[in-house]
Amino acid sequence: MSGQEKRQGRPLKPGATIGVLGGGQLGRMLALAGSAMGYRFVSLDPAADSPCSQVSPAIAAAYDDREAARELARRCDLVTYEFENVDAGVAALLAEESHVPQGSRLLYTTQHRLREKAAIEAAGVPVAPYRPVSSLDGLRVAAAELGLPAVLKTVTGGYDGKGQAVLREERELEEAFRRLMPDGAAKAAGAGAEAGQAGGAENGQAAAAAALQAPLVLEKFVPFRCEISVVAARSPGGEVTSFPVSENIHVNNILHLSIVPARVPQSVQLRARRLAEQLIAGLDAVGLLAVEMFVTEDGELYVNELAPRPHNSGHYTMDACATSQFEQHVRAVCDLPLGETDLLTPVVMVNVLGQHLEGAVARFCGRDEAAAELGVIPKLHLYGKTDAKTGRKMGHINLLCKDTADALAWVEQTNLWRNEQS
């Protein structure tokens, strides 16, 4: 009997131990929230001094180390993951030897952009038009069909803008293809495509399967008014909730600001939450699912990406909602009743990157005249990372306010982000 079957239908009560695949800042904040509820935590991460290891016991080992994964299973009553690039095979192993409420299927799906897009479409939710790309000639055809500008992405890996290229002119296609195409992938993908073309009555199925083997995907550039996201939660019993919509502003492909309430019509916010709830239910997911979307000028919504875990754009919930996303994730995977998600105060979340860290810490060591003048309450959250590198997320600040315009004015007046350009 698998760990999943052993615990099915029974809540995991406080006092139990939760294992976390991944020891970064999300694992750290998950452990802090869960510890307040009475749970113990153990994480598995390659770094000996990971952020999560500073607040709970940890196993230092590679994500694909199966013996380390088995040790994690032995020490825990339940295993969850804090980011989607952990080894799906290890997650599947743990699902057999421990209790992994999220399973490994959704992890397998969201680790691959083409599988993810197919799953989103199967749930009846719109995505931006796209084409699988296996060759330079295929890229040229896809660009002609979708039109430029478009975004070329690797189907696996990549975050904060890595593993992708914005294509605005046809002359940029070849350089982007050469840079992003994984070594040896073009030949393998081409062979798969040829197999898909030679199947008689089974031609369509074979071609579809071959398309999922493509190493790159070209996405039509959607002219959008803004980017938003919704974090939804689902328990094993099927209870679903979602958090208020966050309006997100990126700089250099890294999240800079999350503004809540989002500055879009209420009807768009309600539709976005319904889509997120529809997706998490349709995917039969457990835990959290962050759904990133584009909002067009006429109010249409297109899903951009999914993340089956707590999300940077949901950090505002730590100080501004009745339940934080981290507490909600613990509640969901432990099969407890989900918490209320009401927004208690308007809020702006601003990321603190390596180049901002020194100034942010200095500011919090003295009286903040700008905050007092604007009626803003800054809440600093640091992640315990040792190297403050440019562009690396070192923490965030939640700015509680009566009006998000005041919080945005605080961001401008502090001058910490003076070189940021969206």
mmCIF file of C-alpha atoms in Angstrom, residues 87-396:
data_model
loop_
_atom_site.group_PDB
_atom_site.id
_atom_site.type_symbol
_atom_site.label_atom_id
_atom_site.label_comp_id
_atom_site.label_asym_id
_atom_site.label_seq_id
_atom_site.Cartn_x
_atom_site.Cartn_y
_atom_site.Cartn_z
ATOM 1 C CA ASP A 87 13.316 15.485 -9.884
ATOM 2 C CA ALA A 88 9.886 14.114 -10.888
ATOM 3 C CA GLY A 89 11.243 10.555 -10.581
ATOM 4 C CA VAL A 90 12.178 11.197 -6.966
ATOM 5 C CA ALA A 91 8.718 12.655 -6.342
ATOM 6 C CA ALA A 92 7.201 9.483 -7.846
ATOM 7 C CA LEU A 93 9.427 7.315 -5.632
ATOM 8 C CA LEU A 94 8.361 9.275 -2.567
ATOM 9 C CA ALA A 95 4.712 8.874 -3.560
ATOM 10 C CA GLU A 96 5.238 5.113 -3.243
ATOM 11 C CA GLU A 97 7.236 5.172 -0.014
ATOM 12 C CA SER A 98 5.696 8.157 1.757
ATOM 13 C CA HIS A 99 2.597 10.339 1.613
ATOM 14 C CA VAL A 100 2.870 12.958 -1.136
ATOM 15 C CA PRO A 101 -0.568 14.586 -1.399
ATOM 16 C CA GLN A 102 0.468 16.540 -4.504
ATOM 17 C CA GLY A 103 1.673 13.350 -6.209
ATOM 18 C CA SER A 104 4.124 13.545 -9.095
ATOM 19 C CA ARG A 105 1.779 13.919 -12.087
ATOM 20 C CA LEU A 106 1.283 17.687 -11.795
ATOM 21 C CA LEU A 107 4.998 18.141 -11.164
ATOM 22 C CA TYR A 108 5.697 16.181 -14.353
ATOM 23 C CA THR A 109 3.226 18.361 -16.250
ATOM 24 C CA THR A 110 4.407 21.766 -15.050
ATOM 25 C CA GLN A 111 8.096 20.958 -15.568
ATOM 26 C CA HIS A 112 7.467 20.985 -19.329
ATOM 27 C CA ARG A 113 5.879 23.978 -21.073
ATOM 28 C CA LEU A 114 4.221 21.983 -23.860
ATOM 29 C CA ARG A 115 2.706 19.457 -21.473
ATOM 30 C CA GLU A 116 1.586 22.357 -19.283
ATOM 31 C CA LYS A 117 -0.098 24.189 -22.154
ATOM 32 C CA ALA A 118 -1.870 21.014 -23.272
ATOM 33 C CA ALA A 119 -3.145 20.470 -19.727
ATOM 34 C CA ILE A 120 -4.385 24.072 -19.456
ATOM 35 C CA GLU A 121 -6.253 23.744 -22.758
ATOM 36 C CA ALA A 122 -7.715 20.400 -21.668
ATOM 37 C CA ALA A 123 -9.142 22.168 -18.607
ATOM 38 C CA GLY A 124 -10.938 24.582 -20.941
ATOM 39 C CA VAL A 125 -8.765 27.605 -20.105
ATOM 40 C CA PRO A 126 -7.259 29.819 -22.852
ATOM 41 C CA VAL A 127 -3.525 30.183 -23.460
ATOM 42 C CA ALA A 128 -1.708 32.395 -25.943
ATOM 43 C CA PRO A 129 -1.279 30.765 -29.389
ATOM 44 C CA TYR A 130 1.920 28.687 -29.589
ATOM 45 C CA ARG A 131 3.834 26.216 -31.762
ATOM 46 C CA PRO A 132 6.316 23.447 -30.862
ATOM 47 C CA VAL A 133 9.747 24.057 -32.425
ATOM 48 C CA SER A 134 12.247 21.314 -33.272
ATOM 49 C CA SER A 135 14.323 22.894 -36.040
ATOM 50 C CA LEU A 136 15.352 26.249 -37.455
ATOM 51 C CA ASP A 137 13.086 25.700 -40.451
ATOM 52 C CA GLY A 138 10.281 24.820 -38.040
ATOM 53 C CA LEU A 139 10.921 28.060 -36.164
ATOM 54 C CA ARG A 140 10.660 30.042 -39.395
ATOM 55 C CA VAL A 141 7.333 28.377 -40.226
ATOM 56 C CA ALA A 142 6.016 28.946 -36.678
ATOM 57 C CA ALA A 143 7.053 32.613 -36.775
ATOM 58 C CA ALA A 144 5.265 33.064 -40.094
ATOM 59 C CA GLU A 145 2.104 31.457 -38.708
ATOM 60 C CA LEU A 146 2.030 33.311 -35.388
ATOM 61 C CA GLY A 147 3.628 36.551 -36.523
ATOM 62 C CA LEU A 148 6.266 38.626 -34.764
ATOM 63 C CA PRO A 149 6.898 39.684 -32.085
ATOM 64 C CA ALA A 150 6.911 36.284 -30.385
ATOM 65 C CA VAL A 151 8.762 34.627 -27.510
ATOM 66 C CA LEU A 152 10.947 31.538 -28.013
ATOM 67 C CA LYS A 153 11.375 29.419 -24.879
ATOM 68 C CA THR A 154 12.985 26.174 -23.845
ATOM 69 C CA VAL A 155 10.307 23.668 -22.845
ATOM 70 C CA THR A 156 12.116 22.751 -19.618
ATOM 71 C CA GLY A 157 14.017 24.805 -17.053
ATOM 72 C CA GLY A 158 14.286 28.562 -17.172
ATOM 73 C CA TYR A 159 12.967 31.080 -14.670
ATOM 74 C CA ASP A 160 13.072 34.851 -14.178
ATOM 75 C CA GLY A 161 13.514 35.292 -17.924
ATOM 76 C CA LYS A 162 16.213 32.642 -18.371
ATOM 77 C CA GLY A 163 15.830 30.160 -21.237
ATOM 78 C CA GLN A 164 13.865 32.503 -23.491
ATOM 79 C CA ALA A 165 14.259 35.175 -26.141
ATOM 80 C CA VAL A 166 11.908 37.838 -27.467
ATOM 81 C CA LEU A 167 11.916 37.831 -31.272
ATOM 82 C CA ARG A 168 10.912 41.037 -33.007
ATOM 83 C CA GLU A 169 12.490 40.612 -36.451
ATOM 84 C CA GLU A 170 13.054 37.621 -38.717
ATOM 85 C CA ARG A 171 16.826 38.140 -38.675
ATOM 86 C CA GLU A 172 16.830 37.320 -34.928
ATOM 87 C CA LEU A 173 15.449 33.804 -35.401
ATOM 88 C CA GLU A 174 18.651 31.917 -36.156
ATOM 89 C CA GLU A 175 20.732 33.393 -33.318
ATOM 90 C CA ALA A 176 17.979 32.742 -30.757
ATOM 91 C CA PHE A 177 17.488 29.189 -32.031
ATOM 92 C CA ARG A 178 21.215 28.402 -31.816
ATOM 93 C CA ARG A 179 21.429 29.866 -28.312
ATOM 94 C CA LEU A 180 18.403 28.117 -26.838
ATOM 95 C CA MET A 181 18.431 24.748 -28.614
ATOM 96 C CA PRO A 182 19.789 22.098 -26.191
ATOM 97 C CA ASP A 183 22.751 20.074 -27.476
ATOM 98 C CA GLY A 184 21.587 17.015 -29.386
ATOM 99 C CA ALA A 185 17.925 17.883 -28.995
ATOM 100 C CA ALA A 186 17.333 18.942 -32.596
ATOM 101 C CA LYS A 187 18.316 15.533 -34.002
ATOM 102 C CA ALA A 188 16.210 13.614 -31.482
ATOM 103 C CA ALA A 189 13.204 15.885 -31.958
ATOM 104 C CA GLY A 190 13.516 15.649 -35.723
ATOM 105 C CA ALA A 191 13.512 11.858 -35.563
ATOM 106 C CA GLY A 192 10.371 11.990 -33.419
ATOM 107 C CA ALA A 193 8.661 14.286 -35.898
ATOM 108 C CA GLU A 194 9.520 11.945 -38.797
ATOM 109 C CA ALA A 195 8.037 9.031 -36.857
ATOM 110 C CA GLY A 196 4.894 11.064 -36.333
ATOM 111 C CA GLN A 197 4.550 11.655 -40.069
ATOM 112 C CA ALA A 198 4.592 7.960 -40.969
ATOM 113 C CA GLY A 199 1.761 6.345 -39.098
ATOM 114 C CA GLY A 200 -1.229 5.860 -41.428
ATOM 115 C CA ALA A 201 -4.451 5.984 -39.393
ATOM 116 C CA GLU A 202 -2.485 6.725 -36.239
ATOM 117 C CA ASN A 203 -0.857 9.737 -37.871
ATOM 118 C CA GLY A 204 -2.588 12.386 -35.763
ATOM 119 C CA GLN A 205 -1.808 10.767 -32.414
ATOM 120 C CA ALA A 206 1.797 10.127 -33.394
ATOM 121 C CA ALA A 207 2.239 13.708 -34.600
ATOM 122 C CA ALA A 208 0.777 15.063 -31.362
ATOM 123 C CA ALA A 209 3.087 12.868 -29.311
ATOM 124 C CA ALA A 210 6.063 13.949 -31.432
ATOM 125 C CA ALA A 211 5.149 17.616 -30.920
ATOM 126 C CA LEU A 212 5.440 17.152 -27.152
ATOM 127 C CA GLN A 213 9.043 16.041 -27.698
ATOM 128 C CA ALA A 214 10.001 19.393 -29.234
ATOM 129 C CA PRO A 215 12.761 21.096 -27.208
ATOM 130 C CA LEU A 216 11.482 24.645 -27.828
ATOM 131 C CA VAL A 217 8.155 26.433 -28.005
ATOM 132 C CA LEU A 218 7.295 29.683 -29.783
ATOM 133 C CA GLU A 219 4.564 31.738 -28.121
ATOM 134 C CA LYS A 220 2.716 34.546 -29.838
ATOM 135 C CA PHE A 221 3.357 37.835 -28.081
ATOM 136 C CA VAL A 222 0.091 38.941 -26.511
ATOM 137 C CA PRO A 223 -0.312 42.748 -26.401
ATOM 138 C CA PHE A 224 -1.379 43.018 -22.789
ATOM 139 C CA ARG A 225 -2.587 45.774 -20.539
ATOM 140 C CA CYS A 226 -1.017 44.155 -17.495
ATOM 141 C CA GLU A 227 0.037 40.866 -15.951
ATOM 142 C CA ILE A 228 -1.874 39.374 -13.054
ATOM 143 C CA SER A 229 -1.754 36.189 -11.023
ATOM 144 C CA VAL A 230 -4.021 34.198 -8.757
ATOM 145 C CA VAL A 231 -2.920 31.668 -6.143
ATOM 146 C CA ALA A 232 -5.546 28.959 -5.712
ATOM 147 C CA ALA A 233 -5.633 26.143 -3.168
ATOM 148 C CA ARG A 234 -7.282 22.715 -3.180
ATOM 149 C CA SER A 235 -7.510 20.018 -0.526
ATOM 150 C CA PRO A 236 -7.525 16.252 -1.226
ATOM 151 C CA GLY A 237 -11.259 16.278 -0.561
ATOM 152 C CA GLY A 238 -11.849 18.843 -3.321
ATOM 153 C CA GLU A 239 -12.334 22.045 -1.308
ATOM 154 C CA VAL A 240 -11.103 24.981 -3.427
ATOM 155 C CA THR A 241 -10.314 28.591 -2.545
ATOM 156 C CA SER A 242 -8.384 31.402 -4.213
ATOM 157 C CA PHE A 243 -6.598 34.526 -3.032
ATOM 158 C CA PRO A 244 -7.284 38.058 -4.303
ATOM 159 C CA VAL A 245 -5.803 38.923 -7.683
ATOM 160 C CA SER A 246 -2.302 40.396 -7.748
ATOM 161 C CA GLU A 247 -1.203 42.840 -10.436
ATOM 162 C CA ASN A 248 2.440 42.125 -11.218
ATOM 163 C CA ILE A 249 5.130 44.385 -12.629
ATOM 164 C CA HIS A 250 8.353 42.776 -13.845
ATOM 165 C CA VAL A 251 11.740 44.387 -14.394
ATOM 166 C CA ASN A 252 14.370 42.521 -16.429
ATOM 167 C CA ASN A 253 12.021 39.508 -16.343
ATOM 168 C CA ILE A 254 12.109 39.402 -12.515
ATOM 169 C CA LEU A 255 9.045 40.239 -10.448
ATOM 170 C CA HIS A 256 9.458 43.736 -9.019
ATOM 171 C CA LEU A 257 6.039 44.697 -7.622
ATOM 172 C CA SER A 258 2.773 42.959 -6.777
ATOM 173 C CA ILE A 259 -0.163 45.326 -6.277
ATOM 174 C CA VAL A 260 -3.306 44.191 -4.455
ATOM 175 C CA PRO A 261 -6.099 44.934 -5.182
ATOM 176 C CA ALA A 262 -5.096 44.669 -8.821
ATOM 177 C CA ARG A 263 -5.880 47.769 -10.876
ATOM 178 C CA VAL A 264 -8.253 45.973 -13.244
ATOM 179 C CA PRO A 265 -12.073 45.897 -13.272
ATOM 180 C CA GLN A 266 -13.788 43.806 -10.622
ATOM 181 C CA SER A 267 -15.349 41.660 -13.357
ATOM 182 C CA VAL A 268 -11.885 40.743 -14.646
ATOM 183 C CA GLN A 269 -10.708 39.900 -11.127
ATOM 184 C CA LEU A 270 -13.685 37.617 -10.540
ATOM 185 C CA ARG A 271 -13.136 35.875 -13.886
ATOM 186 C CA ALA A 272 -9.423 35.412 -13.126
ATOM 187 C CA ARG A 273 -10.208 33.764 -9.801
ATOM 188 C CA ARG A 274 -12.779 31.490 -11.437
ATOM 189 C CA LEU A 275 -10.246 30.442 -14.085
ATOM 190 C CA ALA A 276 -7.645 29.643 -11.408
ATOM 191 C CA GLU A 277 -10.176 27.628 -9.430
ATOM 192 C CA GLN A 278 -11.305 25.856 -12.615
ATOM 193 C CA LEU A 279 -7.702 24.964 -13.399
ATOM 194 C CA ILE A 280 -6.767 23.613 -9.983
ATOM 195 C CA ALA A 281 -9.911 21.498 -9.929
ATOM 196 C CA GLY A 282 -9.491 20.344 -13.532
ATOM 197 C CA LEU A 283 -5.890 19.325 -12.886
ATOM 198 C CA ASP A 284 -6.973 17.474 -9.724
ATOM 199 C CA ALA A 285 -4.179 19.334 -7.947
ATOM 200 C CA VAL A 286 -3.586 19.380 -4.190
ATOM 201 C CA GLY A 287 -1.864 22.245 -2.384
ATOM 202 C CA LEU A 288 -1.299 25.556 -4.145
ATOM 203 C CA LEU A 289 -1.385 26.443 -7.818
ATOM 204 C CA ALA A 290 -0.198 29.901 -8.917
ATOM 205 C CA VAL A 291 -1.730 30.937 -12.242
ATOM 206 C CA GLU A 292 -0.049 33.777 -14.138
ATOM 207 C CA MET A 293 -2.210 35.541 -16.740
ATOM 208 C CA PHE A 294 -2.120 38.327 -19.305
ATOM 209 C CA VAL A 295 -4.962 40.879 -19.365
ATOM 210 C CA THR A 296 -5.568 42.396 -22.801
ATOM 211 C CA GLU A 297 -6.950 45.894 -23.438
ATOM 212 C CA ASP A 298 -10.420 44.449 -24.054
ATOM 213 C CA GLY A 299 -10.343 42.451 -20.817
ATOM 214 C CA GLU A 300 -9.551 39.020 -22.230
ATOM 215 C CA LEU A 301 -7.454 36.662 -20.104
ATOM 216 C CA TYR A 302 -4.729 34.289 -21.295
ATOM 217 C CA VAL A 303 -2.877 31.960 -18.955
ATOM 218 C CA ASN A 304 0.886 32.341 -19.269
ATOM 219 C CA GLU A 305 2.381 29.916 -16.753
ATOM 220 C CA LEU A 306 1.537 27.688 -13.792
ATOM 221 C CA ALA A 307 3.480 26.974 -10.611
ATOM 222 C CA PRO A 308 2.293 24.129 -8.323
ATOM 223 C CA ARG A 309 3.625 25.727 -5.132
ATOM 224 C CA PRO A 310 3.720 28.987 -3.153
ATOM 225 C CA HIS A 311 4.571 31.866 -5.477
ATOM 226 C CA ASN A 312 6.490 35.136 -5.279
ATOM 227 C CA SER A 313 3.370 37.080 -6.272
ATOM 228 C CA GLY A 314 1.536 35.555 -3.303
ATOM 229 C CA HIS A 315 3.960 36.837 -0.665
ATOM 230 C CA TYR A 316 1.644 39.785 0.030
ATOM 231 C CA THR A 317 -0.710 37.311 1.772
ATOM 232 C CA MET A 318 1.762 36.944 4.665
ATOM 233 C CA ASP A 319 0.728 40.312 6.138
ATOM 234 C CA ALA A 320 -2.382 41.351 4.223
ATOM 235 C CA CYS A 321 -4.718 38.329 4.237
ATOM 236 C CA ALA A 322 -6.612 36.396 6.890
ATOM 237 C CA THR A 323 -4.564 33.318 5.882
ATOM 238 C CA SER A 324 -1.146 33.402 4.216
ATOM 239 C CA GLN A 325 -0.419 31.312 1.138
ATOM 240 C CA PHE A 326 2.063 29.309 3.214
ATOM 241 C CA GLU A 327 -0.431 28.447 5.943
ATOM 242 C CA GLN A 328 -2.950 27.609 3.222
ATOM 243 C CA HIS A 329 -0.513 25.229 1.567
ATOM 244 C CA VAL A 330 0.068 23.433 4.875
ATOM 245 C CA ARG A 331 -3.682 23.255 5.457
ATOM 246 C CA ALA A 332 -4.269 21.871 1.967
ATOM 247 C CA VAL A 333 -1.613 19.146 1.931
ATOM 248 C CA CYS A 334 -2.510 18.115 5.505
ATOM 249 C CA ASP A 335 -6.204 17.906 4.513
ATOM 250 C CA LEU A 336 -7.318 20.493 7.066
ATOM 251 C CA PRO A 337 -10.187 22.908 6.309
ATOM 252 C CA LEU A 338 -8.861 25.702 4.113
ATOM 253 C CA GLY A 339 -8.491 29.149 5.660
ATOM 254 C CA GLU A 340 -10.331 32.322 4.741
ATOM 255 C CA THR A 341 -8.591 34.361 2.042
ATOM 256 C CA ASP A 342 -10.113 37.799 2.694
ATOM 257 C CA LEU A 343 -7.858 40.778 1.995
ATOM 258 C CA LEU A 344 -7.527 42.712 5.262
ATOM 259 C CA THR A 345 -5.734 45.740 3.829
ATOM 260 C CA PRO A 346 -4.476 47.027 0.475
ATOM 261 C CA VAL A 347 -0.836 46.052 -0.026
ATOM 262 C CA VAL A 348 2.114 46.347 -2.383
ATOM 263 C CA MET A 349 4.835 43.709 -2.290
ATOM 264 C CA VAL A 350 8.253 44.818 -3.566
ATOM 265 C CA ASN A 351 11.133 42.396 -4.064
ATOM 266 C CA VAL A 352 14.504 43.041 -2.453
ATOM 267 C CA LEU A 353 17.248 41.857 -4.799
ATOM 268 C CA GLY A 354 20.944 41.611 -4.043
ATOM 269 C CA GLN A 355 21.624 45.183 -5.142
ATOM 270 C CA HIS A 356 18.877 46.483 -2.816
ATOM 271 C CA LEU A 357 19.724 44.507 0.318
ATOM 272 C CA GLU A 358 22.157 46.824 2.069
ATOM 273 C CA GLY A 359 19.931 49.864 1.620
ATOM 274 C CA ALA A 360 16.792 48.002 2.698
ATOM 275 C CA VAL A 361 18.417 46.744 5.906
ATOM 276 C CA ALA A 362 19.812 50.196 6.716
ATOM 277 C CA ARG A 363 16.407 51.759 6.184
ATOM 278 C CA PHE A 364 14.750 49.345 8.612
ATOM 279 C CA CYS A 365 17.307 50.175 11.297
ATOM 280 C CA GLY A 366 16.046 53.744 11.658
ATOM 281 C CA ARG A 367 12.817 55.704 11.746
ATOM 282 C CA ASP A 368 11.095 55.736 8.364
ATOM 283 C CA GLU A 369 9.854 59.281 7.852
ATOM 284 C CA ALA A 370 8.438 58.536 4.392
ATOM 285 C CA ALA A 371 6.353 55.652 5.745
ATOM 286 C CA ALA A 372 5.020 57.807 8.570
ATOM 287 C CA GLU A 373 4.147 60.642 6.181
ATOM 288 C CA LEU A 374 2.406 58.364 3.667
ATOM 289 C CA GLY A 375 0.646 56.181 6.236
ATOM 290 C CA VAL A 376 2.424 53.066 4.968
ATOM 291 C CA ILE A 377 3.494 50.159 7.193
ATOM 292 C CA PRO A 378 6.528 48.326 5.709
ATOM 293 C CA LYS A 379 7.047 44.671 6.722
ATOM 294 C CA LEU A 380 10.507 43.303 5.863
ATOM 295 C CA HIS A 381 11.013 39.587 5.152
ATOM 296 C CA LEU A 382 14.584 38.376 4.521
ATOM 297 C CA TYR A 383 15.432 34.889 3.283
ATOM 298 C CA GLY A 384 18.767 34.162 4.970
ATOM 299 C CA LYS A 385 20.760 33.791 1.735
ATOM 300 C CA THR A 386 24.489 34.300 2.151
ATOM 301 C CA ASP A 387 25.510 35.836 -1.201
ATOM 302 C CA ALA A 388 23.762 39.080 -2.158
ATOM 303 C CA LYS A 389 24.190 38.881 -5.920
ATOM 304 C CA THR A 390 22.700 41.370 -8.360
ATOM 305 C CA GLY A 391 19.314 40.111 -9.507
ATOM 306 C CA ARG A 392 19.077 37.466 -6.782
ATOM 307 C CA LYS A 393 15.966 37.523 -4.604
ATOM 308 C CA MET A 394 17.126 38.188 -1.046
ATOM 309 C CA GLY A 395 13.798 39.148 0.497
ATOM 310 C CA HIS A 396 10.684 41.230 0.050
#
